[in-house]
PDB file of C-alpha atoms in Angstrom:
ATOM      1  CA  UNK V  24     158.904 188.034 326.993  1.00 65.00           C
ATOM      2  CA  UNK V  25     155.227 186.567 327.275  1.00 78.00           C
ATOM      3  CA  UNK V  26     154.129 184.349 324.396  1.00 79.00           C
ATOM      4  CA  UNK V  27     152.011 186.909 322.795  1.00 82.00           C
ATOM      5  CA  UNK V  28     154.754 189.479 322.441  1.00 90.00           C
ATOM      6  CA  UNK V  29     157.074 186.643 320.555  1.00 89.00           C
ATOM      7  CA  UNK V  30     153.764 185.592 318.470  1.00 90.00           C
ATOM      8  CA  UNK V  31     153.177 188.483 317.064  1.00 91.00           C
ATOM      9  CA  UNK V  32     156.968 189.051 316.289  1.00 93.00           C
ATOM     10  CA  UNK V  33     157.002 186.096 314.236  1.00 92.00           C
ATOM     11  CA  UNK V  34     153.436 186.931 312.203  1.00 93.00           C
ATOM     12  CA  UNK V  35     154.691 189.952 311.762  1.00 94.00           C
ATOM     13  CA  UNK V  36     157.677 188.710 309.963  1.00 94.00           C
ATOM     14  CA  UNK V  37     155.735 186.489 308.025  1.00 94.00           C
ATOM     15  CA  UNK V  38     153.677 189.336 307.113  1.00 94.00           C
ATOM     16  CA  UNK V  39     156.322 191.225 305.745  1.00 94.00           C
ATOM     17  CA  UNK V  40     157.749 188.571 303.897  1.00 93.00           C
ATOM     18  CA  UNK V  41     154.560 187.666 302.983  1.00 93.00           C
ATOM     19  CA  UNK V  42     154.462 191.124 301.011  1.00 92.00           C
ATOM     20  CA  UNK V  43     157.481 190.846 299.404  1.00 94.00           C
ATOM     21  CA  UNK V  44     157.119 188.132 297.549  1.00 93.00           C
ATOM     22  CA  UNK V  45     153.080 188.873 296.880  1.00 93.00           C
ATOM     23  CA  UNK V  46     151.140 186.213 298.579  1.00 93.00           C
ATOM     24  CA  UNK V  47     149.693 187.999 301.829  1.00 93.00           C
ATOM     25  CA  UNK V  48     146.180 186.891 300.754  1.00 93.00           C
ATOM     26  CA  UNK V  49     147.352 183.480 299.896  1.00 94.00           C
ATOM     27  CA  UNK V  50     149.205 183.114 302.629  1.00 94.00           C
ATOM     28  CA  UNK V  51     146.116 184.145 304.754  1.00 95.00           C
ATOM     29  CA  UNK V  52     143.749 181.778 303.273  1.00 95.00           C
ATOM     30  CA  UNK V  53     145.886 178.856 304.206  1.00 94.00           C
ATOM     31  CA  UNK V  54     147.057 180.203 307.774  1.00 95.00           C
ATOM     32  CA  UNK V  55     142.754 180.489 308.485  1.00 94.00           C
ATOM     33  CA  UNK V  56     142.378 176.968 307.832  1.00 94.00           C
ATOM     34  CA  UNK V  57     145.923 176.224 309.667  1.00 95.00           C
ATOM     35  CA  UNK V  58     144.259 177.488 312.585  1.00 94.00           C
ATOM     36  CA  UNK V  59     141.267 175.766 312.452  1.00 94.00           C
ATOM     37  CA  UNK V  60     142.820 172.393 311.824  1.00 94.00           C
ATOM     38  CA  UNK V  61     145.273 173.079 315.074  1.00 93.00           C
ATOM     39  CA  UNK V  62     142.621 174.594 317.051  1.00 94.00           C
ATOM     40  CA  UNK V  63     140.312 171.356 316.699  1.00 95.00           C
ATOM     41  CA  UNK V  64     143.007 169.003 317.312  1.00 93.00           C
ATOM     42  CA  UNK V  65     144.384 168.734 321.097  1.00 93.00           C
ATOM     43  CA  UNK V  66     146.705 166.846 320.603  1.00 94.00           C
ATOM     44  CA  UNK V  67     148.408 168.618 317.974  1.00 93.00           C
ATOM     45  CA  UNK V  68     148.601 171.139 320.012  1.00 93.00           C
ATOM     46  CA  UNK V  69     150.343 168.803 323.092  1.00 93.00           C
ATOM     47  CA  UNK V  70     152.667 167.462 320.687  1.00 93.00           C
ATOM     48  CA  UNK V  71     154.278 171.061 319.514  1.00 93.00           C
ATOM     49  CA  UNK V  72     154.190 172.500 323.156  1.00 93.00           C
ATOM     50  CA  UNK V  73     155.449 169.480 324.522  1.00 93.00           C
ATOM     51  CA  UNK V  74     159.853 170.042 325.004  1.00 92.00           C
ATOM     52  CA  UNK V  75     160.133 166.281 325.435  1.00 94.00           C
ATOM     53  CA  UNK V  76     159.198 165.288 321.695  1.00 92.00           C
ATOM     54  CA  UNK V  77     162.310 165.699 319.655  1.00 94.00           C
ATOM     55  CA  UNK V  78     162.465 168.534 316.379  1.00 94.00           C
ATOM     56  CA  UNK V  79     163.101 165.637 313.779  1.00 94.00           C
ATOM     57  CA  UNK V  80     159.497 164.414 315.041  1.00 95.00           C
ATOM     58  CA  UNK V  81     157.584 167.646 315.169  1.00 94.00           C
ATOM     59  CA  UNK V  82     158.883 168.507 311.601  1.00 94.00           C
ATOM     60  CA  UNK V  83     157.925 165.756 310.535  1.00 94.00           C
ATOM     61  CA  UNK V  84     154.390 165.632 312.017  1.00 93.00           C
ATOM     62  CA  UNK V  85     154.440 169.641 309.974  1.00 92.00           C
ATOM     63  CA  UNK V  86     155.492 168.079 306.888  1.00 92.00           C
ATOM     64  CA  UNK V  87     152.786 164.823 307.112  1.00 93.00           C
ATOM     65  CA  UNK V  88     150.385 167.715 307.771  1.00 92.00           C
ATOM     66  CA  UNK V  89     150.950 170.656 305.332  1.00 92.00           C
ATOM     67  CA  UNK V  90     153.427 169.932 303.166  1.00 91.00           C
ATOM     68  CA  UNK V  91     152.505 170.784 299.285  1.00 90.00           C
ATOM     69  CA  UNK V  92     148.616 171.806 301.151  1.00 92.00           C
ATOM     70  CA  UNK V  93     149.663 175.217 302.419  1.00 92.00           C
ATOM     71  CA  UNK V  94     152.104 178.492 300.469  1.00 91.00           C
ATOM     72  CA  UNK V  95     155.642 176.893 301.070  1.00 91.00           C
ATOM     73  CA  UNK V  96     156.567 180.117 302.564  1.00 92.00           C
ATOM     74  CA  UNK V  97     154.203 179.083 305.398  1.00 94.00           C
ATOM     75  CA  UNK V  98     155.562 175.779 305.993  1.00 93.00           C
ATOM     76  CA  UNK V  99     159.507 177.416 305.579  1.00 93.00           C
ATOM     77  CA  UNK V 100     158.611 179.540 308.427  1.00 94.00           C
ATOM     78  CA  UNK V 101     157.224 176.868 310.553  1.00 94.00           C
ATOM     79  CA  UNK V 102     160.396 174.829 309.883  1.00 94.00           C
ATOM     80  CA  UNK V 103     162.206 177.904 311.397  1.00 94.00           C
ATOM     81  CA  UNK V 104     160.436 177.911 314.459  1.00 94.00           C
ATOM     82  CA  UNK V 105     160.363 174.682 315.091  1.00 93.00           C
ATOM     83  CA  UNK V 106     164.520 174.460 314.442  1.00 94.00           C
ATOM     84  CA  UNK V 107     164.978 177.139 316.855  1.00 93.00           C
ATOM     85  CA  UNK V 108     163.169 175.404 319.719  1.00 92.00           C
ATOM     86  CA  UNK V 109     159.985 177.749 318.935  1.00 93.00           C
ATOM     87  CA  UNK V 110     157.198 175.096 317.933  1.00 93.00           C
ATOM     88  CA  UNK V 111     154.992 175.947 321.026  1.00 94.00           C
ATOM     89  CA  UNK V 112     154.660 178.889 319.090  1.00 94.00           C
ATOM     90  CA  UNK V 113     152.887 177.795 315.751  1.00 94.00           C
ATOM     91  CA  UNK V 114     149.597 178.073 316.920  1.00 94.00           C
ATOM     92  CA  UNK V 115     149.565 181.615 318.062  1.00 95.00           C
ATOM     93  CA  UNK V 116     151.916 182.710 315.652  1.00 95.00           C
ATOM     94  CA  UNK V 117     149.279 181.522 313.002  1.00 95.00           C
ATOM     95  CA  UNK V 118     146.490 183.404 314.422  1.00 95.00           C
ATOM     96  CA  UNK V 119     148.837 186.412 315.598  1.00 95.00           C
ATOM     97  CA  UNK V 120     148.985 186.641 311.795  1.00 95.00           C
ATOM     98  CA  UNK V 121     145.573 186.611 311.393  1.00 94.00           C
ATOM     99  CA  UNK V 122     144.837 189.370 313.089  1.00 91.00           C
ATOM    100  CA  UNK V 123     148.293 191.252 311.770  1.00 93.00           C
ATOM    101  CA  UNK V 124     146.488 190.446 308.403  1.00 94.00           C
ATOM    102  CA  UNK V 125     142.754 192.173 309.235  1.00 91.00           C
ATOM    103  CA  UNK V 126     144.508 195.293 311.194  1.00 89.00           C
ATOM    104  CA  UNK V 127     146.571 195.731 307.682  1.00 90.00           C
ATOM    105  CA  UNK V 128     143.827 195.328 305.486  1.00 90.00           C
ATOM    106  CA  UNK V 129     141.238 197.369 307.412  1.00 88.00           C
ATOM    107  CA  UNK V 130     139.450 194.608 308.996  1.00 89.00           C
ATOM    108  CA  UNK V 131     137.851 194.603 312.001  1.00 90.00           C
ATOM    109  CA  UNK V 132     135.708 191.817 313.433  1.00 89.00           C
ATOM    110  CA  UNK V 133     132.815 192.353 315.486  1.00 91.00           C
ATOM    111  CA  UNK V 134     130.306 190.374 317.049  1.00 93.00           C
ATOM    112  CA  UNK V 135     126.347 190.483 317.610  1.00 93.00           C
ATOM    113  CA  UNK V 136     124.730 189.216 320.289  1.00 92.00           C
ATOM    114  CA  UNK V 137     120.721 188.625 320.205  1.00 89.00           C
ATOM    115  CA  UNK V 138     117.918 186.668 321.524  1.00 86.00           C
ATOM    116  CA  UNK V 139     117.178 184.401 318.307  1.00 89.00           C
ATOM    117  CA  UNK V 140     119.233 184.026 315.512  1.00 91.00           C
ATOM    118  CA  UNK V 141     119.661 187.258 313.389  1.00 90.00           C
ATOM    119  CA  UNK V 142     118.582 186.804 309.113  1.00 91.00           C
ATOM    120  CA  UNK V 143     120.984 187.570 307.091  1.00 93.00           C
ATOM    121  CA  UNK V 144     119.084 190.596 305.751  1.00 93.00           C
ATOM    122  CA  UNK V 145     119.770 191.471 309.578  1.00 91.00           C
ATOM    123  CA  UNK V 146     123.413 190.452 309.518  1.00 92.00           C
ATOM    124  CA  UNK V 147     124.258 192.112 306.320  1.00 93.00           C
ATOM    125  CA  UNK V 148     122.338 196.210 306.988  1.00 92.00           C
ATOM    126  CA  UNK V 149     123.966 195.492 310.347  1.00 91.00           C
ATOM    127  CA  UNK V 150     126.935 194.907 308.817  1.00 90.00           C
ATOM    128  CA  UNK V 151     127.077 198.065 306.407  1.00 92.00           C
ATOM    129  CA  UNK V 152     125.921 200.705 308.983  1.00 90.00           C
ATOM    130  CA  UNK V 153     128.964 199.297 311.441  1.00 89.00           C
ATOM    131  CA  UNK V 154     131.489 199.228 308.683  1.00 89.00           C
ATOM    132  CA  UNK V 155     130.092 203.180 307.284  1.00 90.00           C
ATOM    133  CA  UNK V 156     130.390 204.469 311.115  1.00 88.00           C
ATOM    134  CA  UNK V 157     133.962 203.012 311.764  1.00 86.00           C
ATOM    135  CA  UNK V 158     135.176 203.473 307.527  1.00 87.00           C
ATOM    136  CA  UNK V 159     136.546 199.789 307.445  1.00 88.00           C
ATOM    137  CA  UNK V 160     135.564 196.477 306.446  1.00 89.00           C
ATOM    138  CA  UNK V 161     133.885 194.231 309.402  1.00 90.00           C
ATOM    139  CA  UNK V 162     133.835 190.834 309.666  1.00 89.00           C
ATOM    140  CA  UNK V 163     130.129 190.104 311.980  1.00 91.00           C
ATOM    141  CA  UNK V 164     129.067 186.741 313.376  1.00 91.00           C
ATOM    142  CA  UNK V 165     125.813 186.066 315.657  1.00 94.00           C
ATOM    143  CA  UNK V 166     125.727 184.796 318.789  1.00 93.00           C
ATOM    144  CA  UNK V 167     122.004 183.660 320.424  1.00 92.00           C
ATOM    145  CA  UNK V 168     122.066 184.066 323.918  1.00 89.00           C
ATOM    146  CA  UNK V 169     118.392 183.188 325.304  1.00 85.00           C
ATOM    147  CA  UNK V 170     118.645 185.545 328.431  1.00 83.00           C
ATOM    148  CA  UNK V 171     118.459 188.501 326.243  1.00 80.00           C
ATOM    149  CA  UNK V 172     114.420 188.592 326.119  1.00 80.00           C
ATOM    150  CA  UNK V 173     114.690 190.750 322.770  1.00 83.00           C
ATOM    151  CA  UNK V 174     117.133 193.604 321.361  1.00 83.00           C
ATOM    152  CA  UNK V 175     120.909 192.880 320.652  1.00 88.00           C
ATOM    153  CA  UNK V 176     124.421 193.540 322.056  1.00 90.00           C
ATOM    154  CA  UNK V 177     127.239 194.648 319.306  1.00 91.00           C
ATOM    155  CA  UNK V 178     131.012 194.288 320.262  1.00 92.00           C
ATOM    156  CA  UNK V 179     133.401 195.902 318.074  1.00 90.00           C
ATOM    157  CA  UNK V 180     136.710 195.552 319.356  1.00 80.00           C
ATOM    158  CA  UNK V 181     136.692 197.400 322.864  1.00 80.00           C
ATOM    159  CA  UNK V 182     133.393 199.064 322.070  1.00 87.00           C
ATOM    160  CA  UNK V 183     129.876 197.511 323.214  1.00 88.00           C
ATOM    161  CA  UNK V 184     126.741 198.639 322.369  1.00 86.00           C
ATOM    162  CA  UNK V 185     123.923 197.371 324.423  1.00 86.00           C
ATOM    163  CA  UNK V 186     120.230 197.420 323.071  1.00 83.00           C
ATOM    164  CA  UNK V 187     118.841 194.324 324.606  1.00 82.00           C
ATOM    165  CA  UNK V 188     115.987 194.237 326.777  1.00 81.00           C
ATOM    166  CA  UNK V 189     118.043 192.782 329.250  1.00 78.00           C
ATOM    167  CA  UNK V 190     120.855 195.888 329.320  1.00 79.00           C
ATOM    168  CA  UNK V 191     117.885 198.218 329.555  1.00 81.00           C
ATOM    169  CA  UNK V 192     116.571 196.333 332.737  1.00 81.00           C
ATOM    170  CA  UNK V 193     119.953 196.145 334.047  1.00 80.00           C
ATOM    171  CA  UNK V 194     120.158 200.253 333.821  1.00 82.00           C
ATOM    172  CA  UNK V 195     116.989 201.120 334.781  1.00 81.00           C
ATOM    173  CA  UNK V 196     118.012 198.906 338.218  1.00 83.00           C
ATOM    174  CA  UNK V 197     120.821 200.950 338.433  1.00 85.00           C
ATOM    175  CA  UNK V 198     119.211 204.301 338.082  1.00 80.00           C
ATOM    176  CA  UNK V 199     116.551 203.327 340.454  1.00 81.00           C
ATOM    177  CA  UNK V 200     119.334 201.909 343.299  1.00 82.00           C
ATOM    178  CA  UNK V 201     120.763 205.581 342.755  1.00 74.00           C
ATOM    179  CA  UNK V 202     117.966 207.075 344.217  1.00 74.00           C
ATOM    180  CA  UNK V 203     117.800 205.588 347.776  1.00 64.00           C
TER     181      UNK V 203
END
């Protein structure tokens, strides 16, 4: 079964139990900065993929890190994992929950791409007239990518929009190679 599948087992679970006992948005707030902590640190991440380091250590390196810092729950169910030879799993089973989290509350993330950094006037009207058109909440960020010229790209989920000078170009070469 591929990592993924197994990930998103386990947020799931923690999801559920997460709603049982009424802490799903607690629970969330600590798992986003769980990620970013693990994400900036390498070698965190070695040390709970790597088989060789015993269970006693990597619970212990858990406990150093989170213990009385994140929900208990959180840190119960990373005890779990790591017990039952799972702690190569933490990582994606924290942002596997993440994204379990958004789908159940009607979040979706999307992403705008433009020449020069978008105001947040910008950001925000862009924002509201994604989030009216799809009828859930949406989490934007900007990206600046130079070789744009002007215009934007928007990327909501599989969808793309493309109203930068450089996607016009591109299609306009396309339409004229059509014609020899």
């Amino acid at each position: 079964m591929s990592v993924f599948k197994v990930a998103s087992r386990y947020a799931k679970s923690l999801i559920d139990l997460s709603n049982e006992q009424n802490t799903l948005d607690a629970v969330k707030e600590d798992m986003d900065a769980i990620v970013a902590l693990i994400k900036s640190n390498a070698e965190l991440q070695a040390v709970l993929k790597n088989p060789i380091i015993k269970t006693d250590k990597k619970l212990g390196i858990l406990n150093a890190l989170f213990q009385g810092k994140v929900n208990s729950t959180i840190l119960d169910f990373f005890r779990i994992m790591v017990t039952k030879g799972r702690a190569d799993l933490v990582f994606a089973t924290a942002q596997e929950f993440i994204a379990a989290y958004n789908e159940v509350k009607g979040i979706v993330k999307a992403e705008v791409t433009s020449a020069s950094p978008l105001s947040e006037a910008n950001l925000e009207s862009l924002r509201a007239t994604i989030a009216q058109q799809i009828n859930k909440e949406v989490l934007l960020t900007n990206k600046v990518d130079k070789s744009l010229i002007g215009g934007f790209v928007v990327r909501v989920g599989d969808r793309q929009i493309d109203t930068s000078i450089d996607g016009k170009l591109a299609k306009l070469e396309r339409h004229f190679e059509g014609l020899n």
